[in-house]
Amino acid sequence: MSLQPTDTALVTGASSGIGAATVRALRARNVNVIAAARRIERLAALASETGCVPLELDVRDRDAVAAIEHNHQVDILINNAGLGRAMGSLATADIADIERTIDTNVTALIHMTRAVLPGMLERRRGHVVNMSSTAAMHAGPTALYGASKAAVHKFCRDMRNELSGSGVRVSEINPGRVATEFYDVAVDDPEVRERVQNTGITELQPEDVAASIIHMVDAPWHVNISQLEIVPQEQIYGGYHFAVLS
Ligand code: NDP
């Protein structure tokens, strides 16, 4: 499905970072966009700027999520809302942070997909893009967050299988470090936050990730970009720590 001006895209987590950049990129392609998040004042500003339709939504609100398909026909769902909490150590994690991370990153994403799928299946046309992370695939010191994104990865793979022949595409995007408000939400201690945010590399900008999302949703209809990893040029994963050959 190359992008059509008649398409309606729903972007969750649209009030900042990657989500807001994706709204701008989709609106630049003349797609109708519903921009969803909790901070409605930010969405109102984005609506004035881009012409998107703001939707105040907590993705963990099951009733509000279930009602979406009654009120909107969604052709493209960008399941982007997410966060990292208890990134430092599971041993000292608050129970509430564990619940919030899994509920937002995994359970809500599944419910969002559940809400729009029947309409997509009926129309035999749709695209679900799920925001994962390099943390889904590479070992790191953030077990809770990594597990939540690994669940998204498996969900994407199995949904591709489940939806085979249905006309509905599923894509996973796995960004590395992106300069957003992610760590403002993730880390409470200002000193730790400063340390974590100071990577010393040129990080991705939200617009870089949005451009990759556009590449996925604008692909010709016979193409399904199942997974796309995008990282800063200076960020690498893996390598041996115990032996080198040269
Ligand atoms: P931001 O903190 O800038 O954006 C997060 C967005 O998620 C906000 O718009 C926020 O909106 C929304 N959100 C959080 N919780 C809820 C909720 N319960 N209901 C509705 N919306 C919610 O961070 P990013 O742009 O970086 O994060 C976007 C996605 O990208 C996340 O899934 C994150 O895990 C992923 N990611 C980020 C990376 C990075 O390095 N930054 C790397 C890889 C993946 P509001 O608070 O207004 O509701």
Short mmCIF file of C-alpha atoms and ligand atoms in Angstrom, two decimals:
data_model
loop_
_atom_site.label_atom_id
_atom_site.label_comp_id
_atom_site.label_asym_id
_atom_site.label_seq_id
_atom_site.Cartn_x
_atom_site.Cartn_y
_atom_site.Cartn_z
CA MET A 1 0.00 0.00 0.00
CA SER A 2 1.89 3.05 -1.07
CA LEU A 3 0.65 5.99 0.99
CA GLN A 4 -2.63 7.47 -0.25
CA PRO A 5 -4.16 10.84 0.74
CA THR A 6 -7.29 8.87 1.68
CA ASP A 7 -5.36 6.84 4.26
CA THR A 8 -5.85 7.45 7.95
CA ALA A 9 -2.91 6.74 10.23
CA LEU A 10 -3.16 6.52 14.00
CA VAL A 11 0.11 7.34 15.79
CA THR A 12 0.35 6.59 19.52
CA GLY A 13 2.85 8.44 21.68
CA ALA A 14 2.48 11.42 19.35
CA SER A 15 3.11 14.16 21.92
CA SER A 16 6.92 14.02 21.70
CA GLY A 17 9.99 12.36 20.22
CA ILE A 18 9.59 9.74 17.51
CA GLY A 19 5.79 9.85 17.55
CA ALA A 20 5.57 13.62 16.95
CA ALA A 21 8.18 13.38 14.17
CA THR A 22 6.19 10.57 12.56
CA VAL A 23 3.01 12.66 12.65
CA ARG A 24 4.86 15.49 10.88
CA ALA A 25 6.30 13.13 8.27
CA LEU A 26 2.93 11.53 7.54
CA ARG A 27 1.18 14.89 7.32
CA ALA A 28 3.89 16.04 4.88
CA ARG A 29 2.70 13.13 2.71
CA ASN A 30 -0.91 14.37 3.02
CA VAL A 31 -2.06 11.35 5.01
CA ASN A 32 -4.87 11.93 7.54
CA VAL A 33 -3.33 11.49 10.97
CA ILE A 34 -4.87 10.87 14.38
CA ALA A 35 -2.24 11.82 16.95
CA ALA A 36 -2.79 10.07 20.29
CA ALA A 37 -1.18 10.62 23.70
CA ARG A 38 -2.09 11.82 27.19
CA ARG A 39 -0.63 15.35 27.00
CA ILE A 40 -3.43 16.94 25.01
CA GLU A 41 -1.92 20.46 25.08
CA ARG A 42 1.07 19.16 23.14
CA LEU A 43 -1.21 17.42 20.67
CA ALA A 44 -3.20 20.62 20.22
CA ALA A 45 0.00 22.46 19.26
CA LEU A 46 0.92 19.64 16.86
CA ALA A 47 -2.57 19.83 15.36
CA SER A 48 -2.21 23.59 14.75
CA GLU A 49 1.16 22.99 13.14
CA THR A 50 0.34 19.96 10.97
CA GLY A 51 -3.43 19.59 10.68
CA CYS A 52 -3.47 16.24 12.48
CA VAL A 53 -6.45 15.25 14.64
CA PRO A 54 -5.53 15.20 18.33
CA LEU A 55 -6.80 12.31 20.45
CA GLU A 56 -6.34 12.34 24.22
CA LEU A 57 -5.66 8.70 25.01
CA ASP A 58 -3.94 6.66 27.67
CA VAL A 59 -3.11 3.50 25.73
CA ARG A 60 -3.61 1.52 28.96
CA ASP A 61 -7.29 2.53 29.06
CA ARG A 62 -8.90 -0.63 27.68
CA ASP A 63 -12.35 0.90 27.08
CA ALA A 64 -10.98 3.95 25.27
CA VAL A 65 -8.75 1.74 23.11
CA ALA A 66 -11.61 -0.63 22.29
CA ALA A 67 -13.75 2.35 21.21
CA ILE A 68 -11.24 3.59 18.63
CA GLU A 69 -12.46 1.50 15.72
CA HIS A 70 -16.07 2.63 16.30
CA ASN A 71 -15.03 6.25 15.87
CA HIS A 72 -12.23 6.03 13.31
CA GLN A 73 -11.29 3.93 10.30
CA VAL A 74 -7.61 3.21 10.81
CA ASP A 75 -5.58 2.09 7.78
CA ILE A 76 -2.15 2.46 9.36
CA LEU A 77 -1.44 1.97 13.07
CA ILE A 78 1.90 3.20 14.39
CA ASN A 79 2.13 1.56 17.82
CA ASN A 80 4.83 3.89 19.15
CA ALA A 81 3.82 4.82 22.73
CA GLY A 82 6.30 3.38 25.19
CA LEU A 83 8.70 4.03 28.00
CA GLY A 84 11.46 2.55 30.09
CA ARG A 85 11.23 2.44 33.87
CA ALA A 86 13.32 0.51 36.38
CA MET A 87 16.14 0.61 33.84
CA GLY A 88 18.83 0.53 36.54
CA SER A 89 18.21 -2.71 38.36
CA LEU A 90 15.32 -5.12 38.61
CA ALA A 91 16.42 -5.93 42.16
CA THR A 92 15.37 -2.46 43.33
CA ALA A 93 12.51 -1.89 40.91
CA ASP A 94 9.17 -0.55 42.11
CA ILE A 95 6.31 -2.97 41.46
CA ALA A 96 4.41 -0.06 39.85
CA ASP A 97 7.25 0.60 37.40
CA ILE A 98 7.34 -3.06 36.35
CA GLU A 99 3.58 -3.03 35.75
CA ARG A 100 3.66 0.30 33.92
CA THR A 101 6.46 -0.76 31.58
CA ILE A 102 4.87 -4.06 30.57
CA ASP A 103 1.38 -2.60 30.38
CA THR A 104 2.42 0.33 28.15
CA ASN A 105 5.00 -1.37 25.94
CA VAL A 106 3.36 -4.78 25.53
CA THR A 107 -0.23 -5.19 26.72
CA ALA A 108 -1.50 -1.83 25.43
CA LEU A 109 0.22 -2.39 22.07
CA ILE A 110 -1.59 -5.71 21.74
CA HIS A 111 -4.94 -4.14 22.66
CA MET A 112 -4.38 -1.28 20.18
CA THR A 113 -3.74 -3.86 17.47
CA ARG A 114 -6.81 -5.86 18.53
CA ALA A 115 -8.94 -2.73 18.28
CA VAL A 116 -8.10 -1.87 14.67
CA LEU A 117 -7.58 -5.35 13.18
CA PRO A 118 -11.23 -6.28 12.48
CA GLY A 119 -11.69 -3.21 10.27
CA MET A 120 -8.42 -3.83 8.45
CA LEU A 121 -9.36 -7.46 7.86
CA GLU A 122 -12.78 -6.52 6.57
CA ARG A 123 -11.25 -4.04 4.13
CA ARG A 124 -8.38 -6.48 3.38
CA ARG A 125 -6.03 -3.52 3.74
CA GLY A 126 -3.97 -2.25 6.61
CA HIS A 127 -0.53 -1.84 8.10
CA VAL A 128 0.56 -2.15 11.73
CA VAL A 129 4.01 -0.76 12.57
CA ASN A 130 5.23 -1.67 16.05
CA MET A 131 7.92 0.29 17.88
CA SER A 132 10.49 -2.14 19.17
CA SER A 133 14.14 -1.42 19.96
CA THR A 134 17.62 -2.78 19.52
CA ALA A 135 17.04 -3.84 23.16
CA ALA A 136 14.72 -6.54 21.76
CA MET A 137 17.63 -8.33 20.11
CA HIS A 138 20.88 -7.41 21.84
CA ALA A 139 21.80 -8.15 25.45
CA GLY A 140 21.98 -5.10 27.68
CA PRO A 141 21.71 -4.09 31.35
CA THR A 142 17.99 -3.22 31.06
CA ALA A 143 16.27 -6.57 31.50
CA LEU A 144 12.70 -5.34 32.07
CA TYR A 145 12.75 -2.96 29.10
CA GLY A 146 14.55 -5.54 26.95
CA ALA A 147 11.97 -8.18 27.79
CA SER A 148 9.13 -5.79 26.91
CA LYS A 149 10.62 -5.04 23.49
CA ALA A 150 11.49 -8.71 22.89
CA ALA A 151 7.80 -9.42 23.41
CA VAL A 152 7.01 -6.82 20.73
CA HIS A 153 9.50 -8.53 18.41
CA LYS A 154 7.84 -11.95 18.82
CA PHE A 155 4.39 -10.40 18.54
CA CYS A 156 5.37 -8.90 15.16
CA ARG A 157 6.77 -12.19 13.88
CA ASP A 158 3.73 -14.19 14.93
CA MET A 159 1.24 -11.60 13.71
CA ARG A 160 2.89 -11.77 10.27
CA ASN A 161 2.21 -15.49 10.37
CA GLU A 162 -1.31 -15.18 11.75
CA LEU A 163 -2.27 -12.54 9.16
CA SER A 164 -0.80 -14.38 6.18
CA GLY A 165 -3.02 -13.84 3.14
CA SER A 166 -5.20 -11.26 4.93
CA GLY A 167 -3.93 -8.12 3.19
CA VAL A 168 -2.68 -6.67 6.47
CA ARG A 169 1.03 -5.88 6.79
CA VAL A 170 3.03 -5.94 10.03
CA SER A 171 6.38 -4.25 10.55
CA GLU A 172 8.79 -3.94 13.44
CA ILE A 173 11.25 -1.07 13.80
CA ASN A 174 14.28 -1.38 16.10
CA PRO A 175 15.98 1.95 16.78
CA GLY A 176 19.19 2.38 18.74
CA ARG A 177 19.74 5.58 20.68
CA VAL A 178 17.43 8.44 19.67
CA ALA A 179 17.57 11.96 21.15
CA THR A 180 14.09 12.25 22.71
CA GLU A 181 12.49 12.71 26.14
CA PHE A 182 12.80 8.96 26.76
CA TYR A 183 15.39 9.29 29.56
CA ASP A 184 13.56 12.23 31.17
CA VAL A 185 10.75 9.74 31.79
CA ALA A 186 12.99 6.75 32.48
CA VAL A 187 15.39 8.15 35.08
CA ASP A 188 14.36 10.17 38.15
CA ASP A 189 17.82 10.95 39.55
CA PRO A 190 19.19 14.04 37.69
CA GLU A 191 22.83 12.96 38.07
CA VAL A 192 22.19 9.46 36.73
CA ARG A 193 20.06 10.90 33.94
CA GLU A 194 22.83 13.30 32.95
CA ARG A 195 25.31 10.39 32.84
CA VAL A 196 23.01 8.15 30.81
CA GLN A 197 22.11 10.89 28.36
CA ASN A 198 25.71 11.90 27.78
CA THR A 199 26.57 9.25 25.18
CA GLY A 200 29.30 11.26 23.47
CA ILE A 201 28.07 10.12 20.08
CA THR A 202 25.89 11.71 17.46
CA GLU A 203 22.55 10.14 18.29
CA LEU A 204 19.66 9.55 15.91
CA GLN A 205 17.11 12.33 15.70
CA PRO A 206 13.39 11.47 15.88
CA GLU A 207 13.13 12.57 12.23
CA ASP A 208 15.62 9.83 11.22
CA VAL A 209 13.35 7.16 12.68
CA ALA A 210 10.24 8.80 11.21
CA ALA A 211 11.86 8.64 7.75
CA SER A 212 12.34 4.89 8.18
CA ILE A 213 8.70 4.51 9.24
CA ILE A 214 7.64 6.38 6.09
CA HIS A 215 9.85 4.00 4.08
CA MET A 216 7.95 1.06 5.60
CA VAL A 217 4.44 2.38 5.15
CA ASP A 218 5.12 3.78 1.67
CA ALA A 219 6.52 0.51 0.31
CA PRO A 220 4.69 -0.93 -2.71
CA TRP A 221 1.80 -3.15 -1.73
CA HIS A 222 3.58 -6.42 -2.56
CA VAL A 223 6.39 -5.51 -0.13
CA ASN A 224 6.32 -6.10 3.65
CA ILE A 225 9.33 -4.63 5.43
CA SER A 226 9.12 -7.00 8.35
CA GLN A 227 11.94 -5.58 10.46
CA LEU A 228 14.17 -2.54 10.25
CA GLU A 229 17.08 -1.80 12.63
CA ILE A 230 18.31 1.80 12.63
CA VAL A 231 21.18 2.94 14.86
CA PRO A 232 23.58 5.85 15.10
CA GLN A 233 26.60 5.30 12.89
CA GLU A 234 28.76 5.33 16.04
CA GLN A 235 26.65 2.82 18.01
CA ILE A 236 27.51 -0.87 17.71
CA TYR A 237 26.42 -4.07 19.45
CA GLY A 238 28.18 -7.31 20.20
CA GLY A 239 31.87 -8.12 19.97
CA TYR A 240 34.10 -10.32 22.07
CA HIS A 241 35.25 -9.26 25.51
CA PHE A 242 37.62 -12.15 26.24
CA ALA A 243 39.79 -12.69 23.17
CA VAL A 244 40.96 -10.78 20.13
CA LEU A 245 42.65 -12.21 17.08
CA SER A 246 44.31 -9.05 15.83
P1 NDP B 1 9.39 10.10 24.35
O1 NDP B 1 9.41 10.01 25.83
O2 NDP B 1 9.81 11.38 23.71
O3 NDP B 1 7.94 9.73 23.78
C1 NDP B 1 7.16 8.72 24.39
C2 NDP B 1 5.73 8.92 23.94
O4 NDP B 1 4.93 7.83 24.48
C3 NDP B 1 5.13 10.21 24.44
O5 NDP B 1 4.42 10.84 23.37
C4 NDP B 1 4.16 9.78 25.52
O6 NDP B 1 3.02 10.64 25.53
C5 NDP B 1 3.76 8.40 25.03
N1 NDP B 1 3.21 7.56 26.08
C6 NDP B 1 3.85 7.01 27.14
N2 NDP B 1 2.97 6.35 27.93
C7 NDP B 1 1.75 6.50 27.34
C8 NDP B 1 0.44 6.07 27.67
N3 NDP B 1 0.18 5.33 28.78
N4 NDP B 1 -0.59 6.39 26.85
C9 NDP B 1 -0.35 7.13 25.73
N5 NDP B 1 0.85 7.56 25.36
C10 NDP B 1 1.91 7.26 26.16
O7 NDP B 1 10.31 8.88 23.85
P2 NDP B 1 10.61 8.25 22.42
O8 NDP B 1 10.06 9.08 21.32
O9 NDP B 1 12.02 7.90 22.41
O10 NDP B 1 9.79 6.88 22.53
C11 NDP B 1 8.90 6.41 21.54
C12 NDP B 1 9.08 4.90 21.42
O11 NDP B 1 10.39 4.62 20.91
C13 NDP B 1 8.95 4.11 22.72
O12 NDP B 1 8.19 2.95 22.48
C14 NDP B 1 10.40 3.75 23.05
O13 NDP B 1 10.48 2.57 23.82
C15 NDP B 1 10.97 3.57 21.65
N6 NDP B 1 12.42 3.64 21.52
C16 NDP B 1 13.12 4.75 21.93
C17 NDP B 1 14.49 4.79 21.78
C18 NDP B 1 15.31 5.96 22.23
O14 NDP B 1 16.55 5.84 22.31
N7 NDP B 1 14.72 7.11 22.51
C19 NDP B 1 15.23 3.67 21.18
C20 NDP B 1 14.39 2.56 20.76
C21 NDP B 1 13.05 2.57 20.92
P3 NDP B 1 2.25 11.19 26.84
O15 NDP B 1 3.23 11.20 27.98
O16 NDP B 1 1.80 12.58 26.42
O17 NDP B 1 1.10 10.27 27.02
#
